[in-house]
Structure formats: C-alpha cells, structure tokens
Short mmCIF file of C-alpha atoms in Angstrom, two decimals:
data_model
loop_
_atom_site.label_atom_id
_atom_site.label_comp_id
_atom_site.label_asym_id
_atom_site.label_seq_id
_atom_site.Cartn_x
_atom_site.Cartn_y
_atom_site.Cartn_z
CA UNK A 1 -25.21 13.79 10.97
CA UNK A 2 -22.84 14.37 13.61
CA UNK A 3 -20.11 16.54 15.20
CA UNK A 4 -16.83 14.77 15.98
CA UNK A 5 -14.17 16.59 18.44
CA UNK A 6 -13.09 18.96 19.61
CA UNK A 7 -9.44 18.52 18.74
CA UNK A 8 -6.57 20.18 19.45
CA UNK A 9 -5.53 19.82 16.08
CA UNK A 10 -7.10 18.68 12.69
CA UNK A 11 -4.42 18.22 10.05
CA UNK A 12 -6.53 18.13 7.08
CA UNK A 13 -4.10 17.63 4.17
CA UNK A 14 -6.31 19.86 1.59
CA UNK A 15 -4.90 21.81 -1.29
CA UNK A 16 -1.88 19.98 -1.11
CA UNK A 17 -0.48 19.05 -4.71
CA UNK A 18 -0.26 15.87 -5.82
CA UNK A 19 3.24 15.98 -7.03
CA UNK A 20 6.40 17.40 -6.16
CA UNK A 21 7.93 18.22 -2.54
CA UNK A 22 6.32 19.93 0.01
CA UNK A 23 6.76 22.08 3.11
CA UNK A 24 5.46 21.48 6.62
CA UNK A 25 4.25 25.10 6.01
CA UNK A 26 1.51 23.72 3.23
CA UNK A 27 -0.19 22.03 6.13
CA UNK A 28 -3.53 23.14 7.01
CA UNK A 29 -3.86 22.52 10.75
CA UNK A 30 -7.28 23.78 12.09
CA UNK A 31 -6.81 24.37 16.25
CA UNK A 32 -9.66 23.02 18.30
CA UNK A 33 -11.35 21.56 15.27
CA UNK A 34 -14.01 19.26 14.59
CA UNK A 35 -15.69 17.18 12.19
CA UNK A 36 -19.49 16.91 10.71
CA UNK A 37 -19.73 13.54 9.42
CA UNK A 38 -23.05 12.26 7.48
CA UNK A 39 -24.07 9.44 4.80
CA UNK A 40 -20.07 7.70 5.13
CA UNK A 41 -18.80 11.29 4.25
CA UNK A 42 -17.47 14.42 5.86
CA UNK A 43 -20.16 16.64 5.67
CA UNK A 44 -17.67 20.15 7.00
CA UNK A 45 -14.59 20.21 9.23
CA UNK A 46 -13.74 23.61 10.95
CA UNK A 47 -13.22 25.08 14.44
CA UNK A 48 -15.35 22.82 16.63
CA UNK A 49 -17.29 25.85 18.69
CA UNK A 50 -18.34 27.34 15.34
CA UNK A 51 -20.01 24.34 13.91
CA UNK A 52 -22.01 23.40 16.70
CA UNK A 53 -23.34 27.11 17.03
CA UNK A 54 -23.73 26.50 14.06
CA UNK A 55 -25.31 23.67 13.98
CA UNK A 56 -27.72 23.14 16.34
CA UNK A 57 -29.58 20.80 17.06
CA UNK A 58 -26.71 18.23 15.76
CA UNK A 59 -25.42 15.61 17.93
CA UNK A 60 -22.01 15.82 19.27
CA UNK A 61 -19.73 13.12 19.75
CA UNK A 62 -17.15 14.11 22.05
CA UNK A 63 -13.26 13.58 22.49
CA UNK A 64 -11.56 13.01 25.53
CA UNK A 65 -8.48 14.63 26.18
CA UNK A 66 -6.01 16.60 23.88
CA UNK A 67 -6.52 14.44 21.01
CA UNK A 68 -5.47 15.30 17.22
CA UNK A 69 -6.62 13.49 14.08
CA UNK A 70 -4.92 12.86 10.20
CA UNK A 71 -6.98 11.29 7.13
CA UNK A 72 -6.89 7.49 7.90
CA UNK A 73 -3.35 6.06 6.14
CA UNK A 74 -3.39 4.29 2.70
CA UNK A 75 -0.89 0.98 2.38
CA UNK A 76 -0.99 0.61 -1.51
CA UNK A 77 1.27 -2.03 -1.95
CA UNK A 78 1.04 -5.61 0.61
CA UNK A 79 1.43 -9.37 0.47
CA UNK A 80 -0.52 -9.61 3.27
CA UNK A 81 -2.64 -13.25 1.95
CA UNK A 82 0.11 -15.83 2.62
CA UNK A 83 1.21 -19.30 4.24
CA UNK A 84 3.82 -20.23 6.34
CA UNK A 85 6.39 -18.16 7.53
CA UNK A 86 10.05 -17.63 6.42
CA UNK A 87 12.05 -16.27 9.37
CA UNK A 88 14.36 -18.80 8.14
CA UNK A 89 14.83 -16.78 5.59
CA UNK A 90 15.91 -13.77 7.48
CA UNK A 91 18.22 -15.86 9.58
CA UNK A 92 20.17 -16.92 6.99
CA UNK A 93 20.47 -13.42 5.24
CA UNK A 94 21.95 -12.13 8.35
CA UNK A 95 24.28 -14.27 8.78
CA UNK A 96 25.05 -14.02 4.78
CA UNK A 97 23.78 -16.18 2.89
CA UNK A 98 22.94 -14.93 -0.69
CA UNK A 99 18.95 -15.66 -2.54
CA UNK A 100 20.35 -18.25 -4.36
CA UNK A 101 21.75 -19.93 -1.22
CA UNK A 102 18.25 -19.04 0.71
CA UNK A 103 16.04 -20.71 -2.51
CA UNK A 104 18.62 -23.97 -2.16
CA UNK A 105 17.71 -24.31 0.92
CA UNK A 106 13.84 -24.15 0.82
CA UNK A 107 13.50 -20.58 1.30
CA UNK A 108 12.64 -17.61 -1.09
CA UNK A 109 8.82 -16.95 -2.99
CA UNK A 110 8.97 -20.57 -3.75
CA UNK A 111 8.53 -21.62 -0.16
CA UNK A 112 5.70 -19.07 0.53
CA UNK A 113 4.04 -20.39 -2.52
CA UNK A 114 4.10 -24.02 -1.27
CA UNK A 115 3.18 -22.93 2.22
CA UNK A 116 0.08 -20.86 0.62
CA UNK A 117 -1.41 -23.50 -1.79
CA UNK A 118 -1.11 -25.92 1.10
CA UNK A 119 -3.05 -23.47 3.39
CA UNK A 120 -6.66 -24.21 3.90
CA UNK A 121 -9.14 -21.45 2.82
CA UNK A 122 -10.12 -21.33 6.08
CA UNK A 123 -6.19 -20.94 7.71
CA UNK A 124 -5.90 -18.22 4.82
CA UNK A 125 -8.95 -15.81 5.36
CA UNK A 126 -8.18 -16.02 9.37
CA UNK A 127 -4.70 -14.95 9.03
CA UNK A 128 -5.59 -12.48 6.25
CA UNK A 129 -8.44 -11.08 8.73
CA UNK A 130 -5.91 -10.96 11.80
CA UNK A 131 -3.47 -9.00 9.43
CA UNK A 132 -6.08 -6.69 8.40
CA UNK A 133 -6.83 -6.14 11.70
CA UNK A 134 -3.56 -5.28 12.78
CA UNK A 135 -3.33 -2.82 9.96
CA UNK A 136 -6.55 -1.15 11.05
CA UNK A 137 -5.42 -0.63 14.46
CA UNK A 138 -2.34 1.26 12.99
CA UNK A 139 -5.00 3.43 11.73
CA UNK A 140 -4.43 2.14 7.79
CA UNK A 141 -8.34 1.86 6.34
CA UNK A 142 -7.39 1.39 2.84
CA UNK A 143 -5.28 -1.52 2.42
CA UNK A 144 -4.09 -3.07 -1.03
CA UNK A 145 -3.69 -6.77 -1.42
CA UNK A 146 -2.07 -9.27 -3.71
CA UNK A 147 -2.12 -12.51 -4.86
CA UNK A 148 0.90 -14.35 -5.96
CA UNK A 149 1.83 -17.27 -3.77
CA UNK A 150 -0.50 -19.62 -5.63
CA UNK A 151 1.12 -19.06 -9.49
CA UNK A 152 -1.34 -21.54 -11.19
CA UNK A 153 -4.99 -20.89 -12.07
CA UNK A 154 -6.40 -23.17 -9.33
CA UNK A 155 -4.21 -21.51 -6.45
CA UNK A 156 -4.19 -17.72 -7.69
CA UNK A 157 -7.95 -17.78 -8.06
CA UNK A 158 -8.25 -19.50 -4.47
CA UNK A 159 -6.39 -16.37 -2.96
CA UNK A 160 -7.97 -13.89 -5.35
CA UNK A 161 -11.26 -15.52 -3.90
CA UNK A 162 -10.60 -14.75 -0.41
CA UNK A 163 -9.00 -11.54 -0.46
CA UNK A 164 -12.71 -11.11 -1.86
CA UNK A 165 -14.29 -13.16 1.34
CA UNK A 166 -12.08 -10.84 3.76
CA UNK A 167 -13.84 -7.93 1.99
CA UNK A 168 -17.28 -8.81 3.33
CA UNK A 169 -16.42 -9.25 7.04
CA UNK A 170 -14.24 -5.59 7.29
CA UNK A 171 -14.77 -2.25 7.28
CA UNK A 172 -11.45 -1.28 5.65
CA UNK A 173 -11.51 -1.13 1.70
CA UNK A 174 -9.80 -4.11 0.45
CA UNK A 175 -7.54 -3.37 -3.68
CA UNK A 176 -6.81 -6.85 -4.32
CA UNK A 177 -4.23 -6.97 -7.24
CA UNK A 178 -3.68 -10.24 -8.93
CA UNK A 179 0.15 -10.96 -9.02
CA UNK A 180 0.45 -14.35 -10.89
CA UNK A 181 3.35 -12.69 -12.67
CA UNK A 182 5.52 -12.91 -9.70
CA UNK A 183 7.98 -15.78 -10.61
CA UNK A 184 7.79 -18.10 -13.42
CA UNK A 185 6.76 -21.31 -10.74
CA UNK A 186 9.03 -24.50 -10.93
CA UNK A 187 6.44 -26.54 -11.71
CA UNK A 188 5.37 -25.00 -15.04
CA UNK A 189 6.24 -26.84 -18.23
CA UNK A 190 7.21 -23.86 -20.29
CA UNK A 191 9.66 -20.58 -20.10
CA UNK A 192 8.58 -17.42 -18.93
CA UNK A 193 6.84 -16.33 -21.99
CA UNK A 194 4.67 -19.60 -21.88
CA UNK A 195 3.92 -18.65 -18.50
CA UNK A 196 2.81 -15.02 -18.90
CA UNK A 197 0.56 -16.69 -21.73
CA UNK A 198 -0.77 -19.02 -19.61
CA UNK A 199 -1.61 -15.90 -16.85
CA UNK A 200 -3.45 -13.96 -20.16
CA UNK A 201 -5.54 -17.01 -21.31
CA UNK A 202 -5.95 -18.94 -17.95
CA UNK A 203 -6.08 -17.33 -15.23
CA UNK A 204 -7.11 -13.33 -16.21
CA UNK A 205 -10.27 -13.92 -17.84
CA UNK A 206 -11.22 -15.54 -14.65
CA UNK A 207 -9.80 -13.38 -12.78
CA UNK A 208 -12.30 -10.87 -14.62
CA UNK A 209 -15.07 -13.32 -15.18
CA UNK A 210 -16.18 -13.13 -10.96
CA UNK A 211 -14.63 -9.79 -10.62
CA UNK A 212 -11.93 -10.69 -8.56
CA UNK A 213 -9.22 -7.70 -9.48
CA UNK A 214 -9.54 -5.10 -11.39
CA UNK A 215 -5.22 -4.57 -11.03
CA UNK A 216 -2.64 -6.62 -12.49
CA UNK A 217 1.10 -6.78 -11.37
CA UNK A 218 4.67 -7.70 -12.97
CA UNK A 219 7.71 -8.19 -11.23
CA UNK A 220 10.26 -7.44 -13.77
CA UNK A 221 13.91 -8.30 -12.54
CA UNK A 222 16.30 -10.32 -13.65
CA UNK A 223 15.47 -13.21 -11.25
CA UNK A 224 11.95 -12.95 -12.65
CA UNK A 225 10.71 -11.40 -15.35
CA UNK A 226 12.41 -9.70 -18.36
CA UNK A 227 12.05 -6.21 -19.51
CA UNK A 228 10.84 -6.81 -23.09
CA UNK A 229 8.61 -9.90 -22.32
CA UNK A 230 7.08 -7.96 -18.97
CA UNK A 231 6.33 -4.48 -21.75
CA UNK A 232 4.18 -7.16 -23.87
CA UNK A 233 2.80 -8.52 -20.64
CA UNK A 234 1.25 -5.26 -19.29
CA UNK A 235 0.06 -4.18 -22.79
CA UNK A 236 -2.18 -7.28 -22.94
CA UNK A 237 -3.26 -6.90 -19.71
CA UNK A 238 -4.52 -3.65 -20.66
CA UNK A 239 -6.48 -4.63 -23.68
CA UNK A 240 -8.37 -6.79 -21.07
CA UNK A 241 -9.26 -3.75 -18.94
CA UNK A 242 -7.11 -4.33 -16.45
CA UNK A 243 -5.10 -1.42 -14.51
CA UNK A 244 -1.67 -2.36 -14.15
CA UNK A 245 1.47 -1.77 -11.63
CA UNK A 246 4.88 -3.02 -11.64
CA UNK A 247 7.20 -4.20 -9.34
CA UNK A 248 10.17 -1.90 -10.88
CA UNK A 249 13.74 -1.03 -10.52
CA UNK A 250 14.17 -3.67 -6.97
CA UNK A 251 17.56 -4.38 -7.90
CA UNK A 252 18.24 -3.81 -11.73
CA UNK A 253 17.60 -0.25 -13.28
CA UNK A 254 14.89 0.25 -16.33
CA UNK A 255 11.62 -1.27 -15.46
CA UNK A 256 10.28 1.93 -14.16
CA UNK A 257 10.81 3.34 -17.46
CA UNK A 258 8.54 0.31 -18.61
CA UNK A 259 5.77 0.87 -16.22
CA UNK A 260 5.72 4.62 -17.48
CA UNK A 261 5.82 3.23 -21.31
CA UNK A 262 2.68 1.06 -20.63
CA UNK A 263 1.01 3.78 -18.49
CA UNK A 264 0.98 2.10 -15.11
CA UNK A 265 -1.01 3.45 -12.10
CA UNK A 266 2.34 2.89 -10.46
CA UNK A 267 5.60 1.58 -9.90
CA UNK A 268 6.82 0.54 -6.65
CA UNK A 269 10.21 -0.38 -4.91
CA UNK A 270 13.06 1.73 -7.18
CA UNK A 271 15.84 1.21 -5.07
CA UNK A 272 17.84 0.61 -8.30
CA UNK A 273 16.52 3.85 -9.89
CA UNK A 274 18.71 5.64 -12.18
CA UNK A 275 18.61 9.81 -11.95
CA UNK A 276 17.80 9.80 -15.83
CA UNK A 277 14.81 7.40 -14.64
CA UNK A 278 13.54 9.62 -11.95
CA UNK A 279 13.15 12.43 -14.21
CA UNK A 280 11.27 10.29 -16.68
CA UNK A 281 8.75 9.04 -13.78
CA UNK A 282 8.47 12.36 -12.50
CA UNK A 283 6.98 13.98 -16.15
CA UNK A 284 4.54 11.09 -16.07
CA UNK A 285 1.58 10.25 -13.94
CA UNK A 286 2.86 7.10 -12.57
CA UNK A 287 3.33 6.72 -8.96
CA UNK A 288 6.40 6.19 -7.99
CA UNK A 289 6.05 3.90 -4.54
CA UNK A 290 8.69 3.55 -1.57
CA UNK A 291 8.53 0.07 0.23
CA UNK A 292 10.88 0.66 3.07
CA UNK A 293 10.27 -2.39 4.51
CA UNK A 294 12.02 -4.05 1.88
CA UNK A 295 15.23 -2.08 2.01
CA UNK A 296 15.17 -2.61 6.00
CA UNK A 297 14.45 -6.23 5.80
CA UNK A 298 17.12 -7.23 2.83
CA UNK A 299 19.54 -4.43 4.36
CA UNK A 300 19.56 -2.78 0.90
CA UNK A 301 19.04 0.71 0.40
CA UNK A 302 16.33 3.42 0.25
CA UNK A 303 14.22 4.26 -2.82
CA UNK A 304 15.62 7.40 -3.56
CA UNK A 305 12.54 9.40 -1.63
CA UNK A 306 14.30 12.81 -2.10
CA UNK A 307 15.21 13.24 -5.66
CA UNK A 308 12.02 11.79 -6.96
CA UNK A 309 9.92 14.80 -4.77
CA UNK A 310 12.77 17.35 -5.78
CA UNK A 311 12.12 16.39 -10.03
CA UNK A 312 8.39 16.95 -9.34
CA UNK A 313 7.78 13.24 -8.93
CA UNK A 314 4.10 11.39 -6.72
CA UNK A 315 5.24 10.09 -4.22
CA UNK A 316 3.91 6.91 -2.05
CA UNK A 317 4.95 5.10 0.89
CA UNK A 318 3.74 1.57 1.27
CA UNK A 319 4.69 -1.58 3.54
CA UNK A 320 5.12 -3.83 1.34
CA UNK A 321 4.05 -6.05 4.21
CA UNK A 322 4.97 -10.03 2.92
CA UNK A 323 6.68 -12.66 4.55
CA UNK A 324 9.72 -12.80 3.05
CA UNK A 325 11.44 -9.23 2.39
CA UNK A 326 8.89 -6.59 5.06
CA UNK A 327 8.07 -8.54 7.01
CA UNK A 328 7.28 -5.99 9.80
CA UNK A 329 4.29 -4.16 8.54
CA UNK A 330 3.98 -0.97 10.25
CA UNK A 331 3.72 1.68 7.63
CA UNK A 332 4.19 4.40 10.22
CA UNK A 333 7.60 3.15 11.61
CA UNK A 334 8.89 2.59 7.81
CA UNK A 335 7.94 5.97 6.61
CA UNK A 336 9.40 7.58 9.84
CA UNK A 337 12.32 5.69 9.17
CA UNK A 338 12.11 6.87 5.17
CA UNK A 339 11.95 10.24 6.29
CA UNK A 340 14.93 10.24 8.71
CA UNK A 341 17.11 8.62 5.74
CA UNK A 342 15.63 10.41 3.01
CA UNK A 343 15.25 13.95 4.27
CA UNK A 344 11.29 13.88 4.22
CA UNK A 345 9.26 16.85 6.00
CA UNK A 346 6.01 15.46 7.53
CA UNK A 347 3.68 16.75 5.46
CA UNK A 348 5.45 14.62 2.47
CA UNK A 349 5.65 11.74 4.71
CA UNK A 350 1.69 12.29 5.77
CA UNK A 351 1.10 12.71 1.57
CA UNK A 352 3.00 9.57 0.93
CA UNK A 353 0.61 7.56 2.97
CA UNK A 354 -2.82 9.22 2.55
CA UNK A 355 -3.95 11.18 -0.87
CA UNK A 356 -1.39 10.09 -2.49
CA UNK A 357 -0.99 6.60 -2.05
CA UNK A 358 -4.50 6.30 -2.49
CA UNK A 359 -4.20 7.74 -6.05
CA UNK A 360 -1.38 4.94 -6.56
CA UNK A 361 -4.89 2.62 -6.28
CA UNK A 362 -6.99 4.93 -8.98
CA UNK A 363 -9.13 6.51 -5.24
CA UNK A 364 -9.12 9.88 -5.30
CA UNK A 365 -12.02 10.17 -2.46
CA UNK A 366 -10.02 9.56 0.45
CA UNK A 367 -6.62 10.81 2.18
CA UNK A 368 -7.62 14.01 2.68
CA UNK A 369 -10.39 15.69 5.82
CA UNK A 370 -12.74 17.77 3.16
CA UNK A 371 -16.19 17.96 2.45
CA UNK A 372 -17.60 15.16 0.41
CA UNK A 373 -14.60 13.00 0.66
CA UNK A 374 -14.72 9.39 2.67
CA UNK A 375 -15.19 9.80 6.36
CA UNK A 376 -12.09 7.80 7.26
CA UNK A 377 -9.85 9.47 9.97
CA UNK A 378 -7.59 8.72 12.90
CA UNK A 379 -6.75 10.16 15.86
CA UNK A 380 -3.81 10.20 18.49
CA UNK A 381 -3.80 10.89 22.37
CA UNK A 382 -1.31 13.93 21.82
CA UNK A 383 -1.69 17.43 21.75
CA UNK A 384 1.28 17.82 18.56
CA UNK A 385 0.69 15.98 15.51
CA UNK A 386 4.23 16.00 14.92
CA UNK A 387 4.83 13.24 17.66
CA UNK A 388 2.99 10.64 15.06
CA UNK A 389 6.40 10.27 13.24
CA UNK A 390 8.64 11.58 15.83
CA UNK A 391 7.79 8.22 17.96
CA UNK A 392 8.43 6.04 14.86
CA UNK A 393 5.74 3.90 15.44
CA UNK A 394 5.29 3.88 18.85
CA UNK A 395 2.44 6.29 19.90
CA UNK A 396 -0.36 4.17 18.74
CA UNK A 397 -3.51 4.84 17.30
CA UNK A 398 -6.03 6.19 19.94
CA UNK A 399 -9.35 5.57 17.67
CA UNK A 400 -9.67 4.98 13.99
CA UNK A 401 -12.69 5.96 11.94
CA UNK A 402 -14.64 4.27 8.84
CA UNK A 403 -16.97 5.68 7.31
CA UNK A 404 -17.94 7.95 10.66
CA UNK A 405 -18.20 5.01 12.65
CA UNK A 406 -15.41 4.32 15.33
CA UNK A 407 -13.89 0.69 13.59
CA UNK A 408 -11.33 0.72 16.65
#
C-alpha cells in the first residue's frame, strides 16, 4: 500500500445520488487530503497528516505543489476506431450544405465506412491507440468504444477485433459496443429489416462467440433506422444477452421512449427530446447521455441538460468523439461548454462524467474516491478545483492514475 498527496483538495464525489440535480454544496471536498491506494483499489482517503500518523510505516508518495485531484472521467459514448477523415465534411456544412448534399458528394457515415474497411488492421489499432492516448492524457480512464464503420460481418468483426487488441496494450478500460446497426450500408441486397436480420444471425453470434461486446447499439432516426423495426431489434438483441443502448431522439422525437420500453442501459444524444419524453426517461433507469460535441459540430442544439436533472433524470456527458459530427474529443471542454448553455453546477457536470457515466456502461466501481472502489484518479496543478471547468479545457491534466499507478 501507499499514501498519495497531500492535496489541497480531494473532491471525492461520495454520497452523491445517482439521479436528479445537484448542488455544488453536495460536494465532499477533503482539504489537504490524501489517498491510501492498495491491490488496484483505494484502500482510505482522508486528511493526509492523519493517515500517515496513522499509518506508519506506509510509504508515501508525494505531490508537488498545490495540486487537487477528481475520480478519473468516464467517456461512455465514442467512435473513436475509424478511417479516414471527413473535414470535408465540416467544410461543406459551414458553408451550408445539407446531409443529403454532404452524402452526394462522398461525405457522411458512408465515407468513414469505406475509409475504415479499407484501413489496414495495423493503420486501425495505431490510430485507435494514439486516440486512446489522447483521451488518457485528458485524464478519461474509462473510455467506451464502437464499432460501426465496417456494417458487414467481415468488417464489423475486424473492428470489434481490435478495439479488443487495443485492450491488451492500455491501461484504460476499453466498453467496446458493437454498432452494426448504424445505417442500413449501400451495398446490402435487402431493406432495413433484412439488414437488422442479417446483424442478429451474422454478425451477433460472433460477435458473442470470441467475446467481442457484451453492448449492442441502434441508431433509430429517420435517416436510419425506424422506430418499430429498431423496438424488435433491441428485444432480440436482448434474448442473446446482450446489453443494449440507443442512439435516441438526434433529430426526430420518440426513440428515447423506445430505449426506455426495451430497458436500455442508456440513451444518448436527445437533442430532439420532447418534455413528455424527459419525464418518461427520468422515472426509468435509463441513462439519459449528452454528446455536446455533436450539437457543437452540426451547430444544432443542446440536449436539454437542465430539465432532464430538474424531472429527477441520470445524467451523462460523453464526447461522442467520431469523425464526422464531434470531432473534437475533449470531454472536459464539451461539458464546460454544456454547463455554460445548460445551467449545470459543477458537481452535476463532475457526476455527468464520472459515477454516472460509468453506470451508463453497467460499472458501478469507479467515478467516485471511496474505499474499495477502482484506484483511478486525476489531478490538476491548481489549488481550486473549480478552475477544471472554469478553463474549459485548457488547464490540462497534471498526472492521471490507473489502478494506483501514475499512467501519465
């Protein structure tokens, strides 16, 4: 074991609820604290001079300076195993060109699926590494990841593969999620529902067979999939023992009310969300998960942040982090942003991307600095927590802890 600190100021995130809108004044900060770490866990975090008198004989690992340190940040929702690159895209949006004009064009999903099943494996784990990387260093240890961009058993089961490869050579959790019901791909002989039957008998018990995902994801929109077919979908899915989440409510209300129906670990974007819809996510245990990336890269606005808190709602922030719609990928800057449009205190900012985020992915041992939970942390070369948001991104990460162990 070992003593970590001091700092000025451990913001530990315990006894928070899970749902519902909080106060900065729920915050347990803990002045010169410090951290006993042991076996991957924390073992006891408290005032720093009282543990080591404590504790003996323990070694001490000091900080320099006026540091303070948050549970390590949760991104449950990313596209971050892709080819190419569609700034293209982005370009033309600007200067207003609508998706169908974009997808004439060569851009849109269908151009990051080409780019991906053209990839090599190798040019796919390196760039999936280099992303995870950059995550880690934003001081995000628990990183979600789907597949997608490969929409035919040979292609989804290639990315599904190394999203499993990347797992080996990092210390941050990999969730891969298998996404093959992202678009109906122009080069399958059938309509959607012949699709969505070829994911169930093709490419899922695969999927299962080498225990590549345990998740499965729907995007239900009119451009993609329909309600009705995407509710039969997800109820399959489940009789195969998969967890499910849904890309709901992007642009067209009702497919949150869907992912609630089919009891779905979450459902992420609801820009569209309807006030009758909020309340209906907010009596249920479905996540309901913010991607402000999205709504800054399509110029399109904010999941609706505030309400869904105020009706009693869980509430995650993720990145969304693909290379099409967010393409940015700084979960800190997006939820700062979030929280200046939406009306957020910190400490449901700080929820949205720790404990409860990481409940979005079924984990309910991380996101918070307790006793017996995961010994991932972060820390920042500032003596006021507060200045993590208030800098939008731009005070950075002064070390980042796995398991104990210093990862950055």
């Amino acid at each position: 074991m070992k003593l970590i600190g001091p700092f000025k100021q451990v913001v530990t995130l315990a006894n928070l609820p899970l749902r519902g809108k909080l106060s900065d004044e729920q915050l347990e900060i803990i002045i010169d604290g410090g951290i006993i770490v042991g076996d991957n866990t924390i073992q006891k975090v408290g005032n720093f001079e009282t543990l080591k008198s404590e504790n003996q004989n323990i070694k001490i690992e000091a900080v320099e300076g006026d540091q303070i340190v948050l549970p390590a940040f949760v991104d449950s929702h990313t596209h971050i195993c892709f080819g190419g690159n569609r700034a293209n895209d982005f370009a033309m949006r600007n200067a207003g060109k609508s998706y169908l004009e974009i997808a004439e064009n060569g851009g849109g999903i269908w151009s990051s699926v080409q780019h991906t099943r053209n990839a090599s494996k190798e040019e796919l784990l390196k760039t999936l590494l280099e992303r995870i990387n950059i995550l880690i260093d934003l001081g995000i240890t628990t990183i979600e990841v789907k597949s997608g961009y490969g929409l035919d058993v040979e292609n989804e089961l290639k990315m599904l593969r190394i999203i499993k490869e990347a797992q080996s050579q990092t210390r941050a959790t990999l969730v891969p999620t298998c996404l093959s019901a992202h678009l109906k791909p122009r080069d399958f002989d059938g309509d959607n529902k012949a699709y969505l039957n070829y994911i169930l008998n093709e490419i899922l018990p695969k999927v299962k067979e080498e225990n590549l995902a345990k998740r499965v994801d729907i995007f239900i929109e009119k451009s993609a999939f329909q309600p009705e077919e995407s509710k039969e979908f997800l109820l399959k899915t489940k009789d195969l023992g998969f967890k499910i989440t849904v890309h709901a409510d992007q642009f067209t209300a009702g497919s949150s009310r869907i992912a609630v129906e089919v009891g779905a670990q979450s459902a992420d974007h609801l820009e569209a969300t309807i006030d009758e819809d909020i309340e209906f996510l907010a009596q249920s245990d479905t996540v309901a998960t913010a991607l402000p990336g999205a709504s800054l890269g399509l110029g399109e606005k904010f999941t609706p942040a505030r309400k869904l808190l105020d009706a009693g709602a869980i509430l995650a922030i993720a990145s969304d982090w693909n290379p099409g719609s967010a393409p940015m990928g700084n979960l800190i800057t997006q939820a700062s942003i979030l929280a200046t449009f939406e009306k957020l205190t910190t400490a449901e900012v700080l929820a949205g991307i720790t404990f409860r985020s990481a409940y979005a992915l079924g984990l309910e041992d991380r996101g918070r600095l307790a006793a017996g939970l995961k010994a991932d942390f972060v820390t920042y070369k500032t003596d006021n927590f507060q200045n993590v948001l208030y800098n939008q991104g731009s005070l950075k990460a002064q070390n980042v802890f796995i398991d104990g162990v210093k990862a950055k």
